[in-house]
Tab-separated table of C-alpha atoms in Angstrom:
chain	number	residue	atom	x	y	z
A	1	MET	CA	-50.891	-17.498	-29.658
A	2	ILE	CA	-47.562	-17.585	-27.598
A	3	ASN	CA	-45.832	-20.549	-25.666
A	4	ILE	CA	-45.468	-20.279	-22.122
A	5	GLU	CA	-41.956	-19.671	-21.960
A	6	GLU	CA	-42.234	-16.368	-24.466
A	7	TYR	CA	-45.255	-15.371	-22.049
A	8	GLU	CA	-43.216	-15.920	-18.779
A	9	HIS	CA	-40.299	-13.890	-20.766
A	10	PHE	CA	-43.129	-11.246	-21.283
A	11	GLN	CA	-44.136	-11.092	-17.876
A	12	HIS	CA	-40.727	-10.990	-16.417
A	13	GLU	CA	-39.938	-7.918	-18.856
A	14	ARG	CA	-43.327	-6.150	-17.994
A	15	GLU	CA	-42.134	-6.431	-14.058
A	16	LEU	CA	-39.001	-5.077	-14.576
A	17	LEU	CA	-40.351	-2.236	-16.820
A	18	TRP	CA	-43.128	-1.201	-13.932
A	19	LEU	CA	-40.137	-1.584	-11.327
A	20	LEU	CA	-37.952	1.203	-13.679
A	21	ALA	CA	-41.096	3.524	-13.440
A	22	GLN	CA	-41.388	3.032	-9.683
A	23	GLY	CA	-37.697	3.903	-9.197
A	24	GLU	CA	-38.064	7.061	-11.522
A	25	LYS	CA	-41.012	8.163	-9.434
A	26	GLU	CA	-39.140	7.878	-6.593
A	27	ILE	CA	-36.345	9.607	-7.791
A	28	GLU	CA	-38.939	12.516	-8.599
A	29	THR	CA	-40.463	12.570	-5.438
A	30	GLY	CA	-37.145	12.005	-3.315
A	31	GLU	CA	-38.728	9.153	-1.755
A	32	GLY	CA	-35.701	6.613	-2.978
A	33	SER	CA	-33.140	5.088	-0.665
A	34	ASP	CA	-29.394	5.477	-0.675
A	35	LEU	CA	-27.696	3.072	-2.872
A	36	ASP	CA	-24.863	2.514	-0.903
A	37	VAL	CA	-27.423	1.595	2.095
A	38	ASP	CA	-29.379	-0.954	0.076
A	39	LEU	CA	-26.203	-2.542	-1.167
A	40	SER	CA	-24.862	-2.735	2.112
A	41	GLU	CA	-27.819	-4.205	3.460
A	42	ALA	CA	-28.048	-6.782	0.689
A	43	ASP	CA	-24.344	-7.746	1.487
A	44	LYS	CA	-25.330	-8.456	5.154
A	45	LEU	CA	-28.248	-10.611	4.029
A	46	LEU	CA	-26.105	-12.606	1.649
A	47	ARG	CA	-23.235	-13.203	4.300
A	48	ALA	CA	-25.972	-14.425	6.636
A	49	LEU	CA	-27.451	-16.527	3.981
A	50	TYR	CA	-24.057	-18.265	3.352
A	51	ARG	CA	-22.336	-18.785	6.505
């Protein structure tokens, strides 16, 4: 049996692995988006949040 913190850590790691696998699939199929565009959009969102 594991405690709550270990379980949450495991779930977080599992989610990260799933996201990595999805990214690999997108790269293979050419579905992924451009990193520079994504980072630029993230910067805009963060600037808007912290004004």
